[in-house]
Amino acid sequence: MKNDLKGFEIATRKIIMYPDLSVTGRLFGGQLLSWIDEAVAMIAMKKTGTKNIVTKKISEVIFNAPGLLGDVLEIWCKPTKLGESSITLDCHVTVWRSKDQLHLTICSCSIIYVAINENGRPTIWNHKKTSSQKKGK
């Protein structure tokens, strides 16, 4: 499991609770997509050095396993492409099921965010600023 996440960073952790469940007693897919978009957007903001980003595209999301009540859900991501005004991140969602001592990937996807200006138009994000942030300047 952990080898699959090499190069990824944790974006958030959640405990799946009753309000997150569908009528089938499993994690509602729409809730998971909302968590993914929010968590990965925060990493995109950190990497681009701006909070002025919008979600351009979320790739196909295939739910490989359910999230169940009480599971500890983790959203992991890593940048895969840095464009002039965009950033693409791969995302893996895992759950830890203490009852069965299982740690498994329940879905994965790729997300593109675009930096925008005050008029809502794509704008170039400052690559130099984010590079110097990484160096601790």
PDB file of C-alpha atoms in Angstrom:
ATOM      1  CA  MET A   1       0.000   0.000   0.000  1.00  0.00           C
ATOM      2  CA  LYS A   2       2.562   2.600   1.095  1.00  0.00           C
ATOM      3  CA  ASN A   3       4.751   1.837  -1.956  1.00  0.00           C
ATOM      4  CA  ASP A   4       1.822   2.909  -4.158  1.00  0.00           C
ATOM      5  CA  LEU A   5       1.971   6.320  -2.457  1.00  0.00           C
ATOM      6  CA  LYS A   6       5.674   7.039  -2.981  1.00  0.00           C
ATOM      7  CA  GLY A   7       6.048  10.722  -3.848  1.00  0.00           C
ATOM      8  CA  PHE A   8       2.509  11.509  -2.669  1.00  0.00           C
ATOM      9  CA  GLU A   9       1.699  13.796   0.254  1.00  0.00           C
ATOM     10  CA  ILE A  10      -1.258  13.577   2.571  1.00  0.00           C
ATOM     11  CA  ALA A  11      -3.895  16.201   1.769  1.00  0.00           C
ATOM     12  CA  THR A  12      -6.415  15.333   4.498  1.00  0.00           C
ATOM     13  CA  ARG A  13      -7.833  12.650   6.766  1.00  0.00           C
ATOM     14  CA  LYS A  14     -11.488  12.092   7.626  1.00  0.00           C
ATOM     15  CA  ILE A  15     -13.481   9.618   9.689  1.00  0.00           C
ATOM     16  CA  ILE A  16     -16.494   8.376   7.745  1.00  0.00           C
ATOM     17  CA  MET A  17     -19.560   9.152   9.849  1.00  0.00           C
ATOM     18  CA  TYR A  18     -23.315   8.622   9.501  1.00  0.00           C
ATOM     19  CA  PRO A  19     -24.055  11.913   7.623  1.00  0.00           C
ATOM     20  CA  ASP A  20     -21.503  10.844   4.948  1.00  0.00           C
ATOM     21  CA  LEU A  21     -23.351   7.618   4.066  1.00  0.00           C
ATOM     22  CA  SER A  22     -25.767   6.885   1.237  1.00  0.00           C
ATOM     23  CA  VAL A  23     -28.945   4.846   1.628  1.00  0.00           C
ATOM     24  CA  THR A  24     -26.825   1.722   1.059  1.00  0.00           C
ATOM     25  CA  GLY A  25     -24.763   2.430   4.193  1.00  0.00           C
ATOM     26  CA  ARG A  26     -21.625   3.210   2.180  1.00  0.00           C
ATOM     27  CA  LEU A  27     -19.780   6.484   1.674  1.00  0.00           C
ATOM     28  CA  PHE A  28     -21.784   8.683  -0.706  1.00  0.00           C
ATOM     29  CA  GLY A  29     -19.745   9.264  -3.884  1.00  0.00           C
ATOM     30  CA  GLY A  30     -20.708  12.941  -4.067  1.00  0.00           C
ATOM     31  CA  GLN A  31     -19.396  13.499  -0.537  1.00  0.00           C
ATOM     32  CA  LEU A  32     -16.103  11.844  -1.442  1.00  0.00           C
ATOM     33  CA  LEU A  33     -15.742  13.967  -4.591  1.00  0.00           C
ATOM     34  CA  SER A  34     -16.318  17.112  -2.534  1.00  0.00           C
ATOM     35  CA  TRP A  35     -13.640  16.063  -0.026  1.00  0.00           C
ATOM     36  CA  ILE A  36     -11.206  15.252  -2.842  1.00  0.00           C
ATOM     37  CA  ASP A  37     -11.729  18.584  -4.604  1.00  0.00           C
ATOM     38  CA  GLU A  38     -11.330  20.583  -1.386  1.00  0.00           C
ATOM     39  CA  ALA A  39      -8.266  18.721  -0.088  1.00  0.00           C
ATOM     40  CA  VAL A  40      -6.377  18.577  -3.389  1.00  0.00           C
ATOM     41  CA  ALA A  41      -7.210  22.246  -4.083  1.00  0.00           C
ATOM     42  CA  MET A  42      -5.426  23.199  -0.850  1.00  0.00           C
ATOM     43  CA  ILE A  43      -2.290  21.395  -2.035  1.00  0.00           C
ATOM     44  CA  ALA A  44      -2.621  23.082  -5.449  1.00  0.00           C
ATOM     45  CA  MET A  45      -2.856  26.482  -3.708  1.00  0.00           C
ATOM     46  CA  LYS A  46       0.288  25.725  -1.720  1.00  0.00           C
ATOM     47  CA  LYS A  47       2.185  24.580  -4.825  1.00  0.00           C
ATOM     48  CA  THR A  48       1.102  27.519  -7.012  1.00  0.00           C
ATOM     49  CA  GLY A  49       1.368  30.163  -4.318  1.00  0.00           C
ATOM     50  CA  THR A  50      -2.138  31.493  -4.954  1.00  0.00           C
ATOM     51  CA  LYS A  51      -5.589  30.855  -3.544  1.00  0.00           C
ATOM     52  CA  ASN A  52      -7.154  32.089  -6.791  1.00  0.00           C
ATOM     53  CA  ILE A  53      -7.644  28.742  -8.496  1.00  0.00           C
ATOM     54  CA  VAL A  54     -10.617  26.915  -9.974  1.00  0.00           C
ATOM     55  CA  THR A  55     -11.206  23.262 -10.750  1.00  0.00           C
ATOM     56  CA  LYS A  56     -10.881  22.775 -14.515  1.00  0.00           C
ATOM     57  CA  LYS A  57     -11.222  18.990 -14.764  1.00  0.00           C
ATOM     58  CA  ILE A  58     -11.554  15.889 -12.639  1.00  0.00           C
ATOM     59  CA  SER A  59     -10.678  12.749 -14.565  1.00  0.00           C
ATOM     60  CA  GLU A  60     -12.732   9.594 -14.508  1.00  0.00           C
ATOM     61  CA  VAL A  61     -13.165   8.378 -10.947  1.00  0.00           C
ATOM     62  CA  ILE A  62     -13.639   4.659 -10.495  1.00  0.00           C
ATOM     63  CA  PHE A  63     -14.737   3.539  -7.050  1.00  0.00           C
ATOM     64  CA  ASN A  64     -12.840   0.281  -6.460  1.00  0.00           C
ATOM     65  CA  ALA A  65     -14.044  -0.357  -2.916  1.00  0.00           C
ATOM     66  CA  PRO A  66     -16.557   1.235  -0.549  1.00  0.00           C
ATOM     67  CA  GLY A  67     -15.893   3.568   2.324  1.00  0.00           C
ATOM     68  CA  LEU A  68     -17.716   2.279   5.405  1.00  0.00           C
ATOM     69  CA  LEU A  69     -18.861   3.803   8.664  1.00  0.00           C
ATOM     70  CA  GLY A  70     -15.873   4.348  10.958  1.00  0.00           C
ATOM     71  CA  ASP A  71     -13.223   3.976   8.244  1.00  0.00           C
ATOM     72  CA  VAL A  72     -10.346   6.443   8.437  1.00  0.00           C
ATOM     73  CA  LEU A  73     -10.143   7.943   4.957  1.00  0.00           C
ATOM     74  CA  GLU A  74      -6.940   9.539   3.629  1.00  0.00           C
ATOM     75  CA  ILE A  75      -6.594  11.652   0.496  1.00  0.00           C
ATOM     76  CA  TRP A  76      -3.100  11.633  -1.005  1.00  0.00           C
ATOM     77  CA  CYS A  77      -1.862  13.677  -3.965  1.00  0.00           C
ATOM     78  CA  LYS A  78       1.198  14.674  -5.961  1.00  0.00           C
ATOM     79  CA  PRO A  79       1.739  17.191  -8.751  1.00  0.00           C
ATOM     80  CA  THR A  80       2.321  15.575 -12.128  1.00  0.00           C
ATOM     81  CA  LYS A  81       2.326  18.596 -14.447  1.00  0.00           C
ATOM     82  CA  LEU A  82       2.966  22.291 -13.929  1.00  0.00           C
ATOM     83  CA  GLY A  83       1.688  24.523 -16.716  1.00  0.00           C
ATOM     84  CA  GLU A  84       1.813  28.294 -17.191  1.00  0.00           C
ATOM     85  CA  SER A  85      -1.561  28.787 -15.519  1.00  0.00           C
ATOM     86  CA  SER A  86      -2.453  25.247 -14.467  1.00  0.00           C
ATOM     87  CA  ILE A  87      -1.367  22.429 -12.221  1.00  0.00           C
ATOM     88  CA  THR A  88      -2.312  18.764 -12.543  1.00  0.00           C
ATOM     89  CA  LEU A  89      -2.285  16.496  -9.507  1.00  0.00           C
ATOM     90  CA  ASP A  90      -2.810  12.765  -9.197  1.00  0.00           C
ATOM     91  CA  CYS A  91      -4.945  11.699  -6.250  1.00  0.00           C
ATOM     92  CA  HIS A  92      -5.354   8.397  -4.401  1.00  0.00           C
ATOM     93  CA  VAL A  93      -7.953   7.844  -1.687  1.00  0.00           C
ATOM     94  CA  THR A  94      -7.306   5.146   0.880  1.00  0.00           C
ATOM     95  CA  VAL A  95      -9.197   3.837   3.880  1.00  0.00           C
ATOM     96  CA  TRP A  96      -8.004   2.106   6.986  1.00  0.00           C
ATOM     97  CA  ARG A  97     -10.587  -0.297   8.344  1.00  0.00           C
ATOM     98  CA  SER A  98      -9.579  -1.087  11.932  1.00  0.00           C
ATOM     99  CA  LYS A  99     -12.110  -3.913  12.320  1.00  0.00           C
ATOM    100  CA  ASP A 100     -10.404  -5.948   9.577  1.00  0.00           C
ATOM    101  CA  GLN A 101      -6.954  -4.308   9.821  1.00  0.00           C
ATOM    102  CA  LEU A 102      -7.261  -3.420   6.113  1.00  0.00           C
ATOM    103  CA  HIS A 103      -5.629  -0.478   4.374  1.00  0.00           C
ATOM    104  CA  LEU A 104      -6.850  -0.194   0.794  1.00  0.00           C
ATOM    105  CA  THR A 105      -7.197   2.249  -2.074  1.00  0.00           C
ATOM    106  CA  ILE A 106     -10.846   2.976  -2.769  1.00  0.00           C
ATOM    107  CA  CYS A 107     -10.416   5.331  -5.751  1.00  0.00           C
ATOM    108  CA  SER A 108      -7.974   7.474  -7.697  1.00  0.00           C
ATOM    109  CA  CYS A 109      -8.203  10.325 -10.177  1.00  0.00           C
ATOM    110  CA  SER A 110      -6.339  13.253 -11.688  1.00  0.00           C
ATOM    111  CA  ILE A 111      -7.390  16.883 -11.190  1.00  0.00           C
ATOM    112  CA  ILE A 112      -6.464  20.034 -13.117  1.00  0.00           C
ATOM    113  CA  TYR A 113      -6.682  23.445 -11.417  1.00  0.00           C
ATOM    114  CA  VAL A 114      -6.252  26.771 -13.205  1.00  0.00           C
ATOM    115  CA  ALA A 115      -5.054  30.024 -11.648  1.00  0.00           C
ATOM    116  CA  ILE A 116      -7.410  32.916 -12.378  1.00  0.00           C
ATOM    117  CA  ASN A 117      -7.205  36.705 -12.169  1.00  0.00           C
ATOM    118  CA  GLU A 118      -9.737  39.108 -10.622  1.00  0.00           C
ATOM    119  CA  ASN A 119     -11.867  38.841 -13.804  1.00  0.00           C
ATOM    120  CA  GLY A 120     -12.031  35.050 -13.603  1.00  0.00           C
ATOM    121  CA  ARG A 121      -9.714  34.589 -16.588  1.00  0.00           C
ATOM    122  CA  PRO A 122      -6.716  32.203 -16.583  1.00  0.00           C
ATOM    123  CA  THR A 123      -3.519  33.876 -15.440  1.00  0.00           C
ATOM    124  CA  ILE A 124       0.102  32.812 -15.107  1.00  0.00           C
ATOM    125  CA  TRP A 125       0.977  31.784 -11.577  1.00  0.00           C
ATOM    126  CA  ASN A 126       4.355  32.798 -10.205  1.00  0.00           C
ATOM    127  CA  HIS A 127       6.674  29.796 -10.691  1.00  0.00           C
ATOM    128  CA  LYS A 128       9.667  31.717  -9.270  1.00  0.00           C
ATOM    129  CA  LYS A 129       7.821  32.571  -6.057  1.00  0.00           C
ATOM    130  CA  THR A 130       6.824  28.966  -5.419  1.00  0.00           C
ATOM    131  CA  SER A 131      10.354  27.737  -6.205  1.00  0.00           C
ATOM    132  CA  SER A 132      11.846  30.150  -3.674  1.00  0.00           C
ATOM    133  CA  GLN A 133       9.173  29.127  -1.121  1.00  0.00           C
ATOM    134  CA  LYS A 134      10.436  25.545  -1.405  1.00  0.00           C
ATOM    135  CA  LYS A 135      13.994  26.747  -0.698  1.00  0.00           C
ATOM    136  CA  GLY A 136      12.752  28.500   2.467  1.00  0.00           C
ATOM    137  CA  LYS A 137      13.317  32.049   1.259  1.00  0.00           C
TER     138      LYS A 137
END
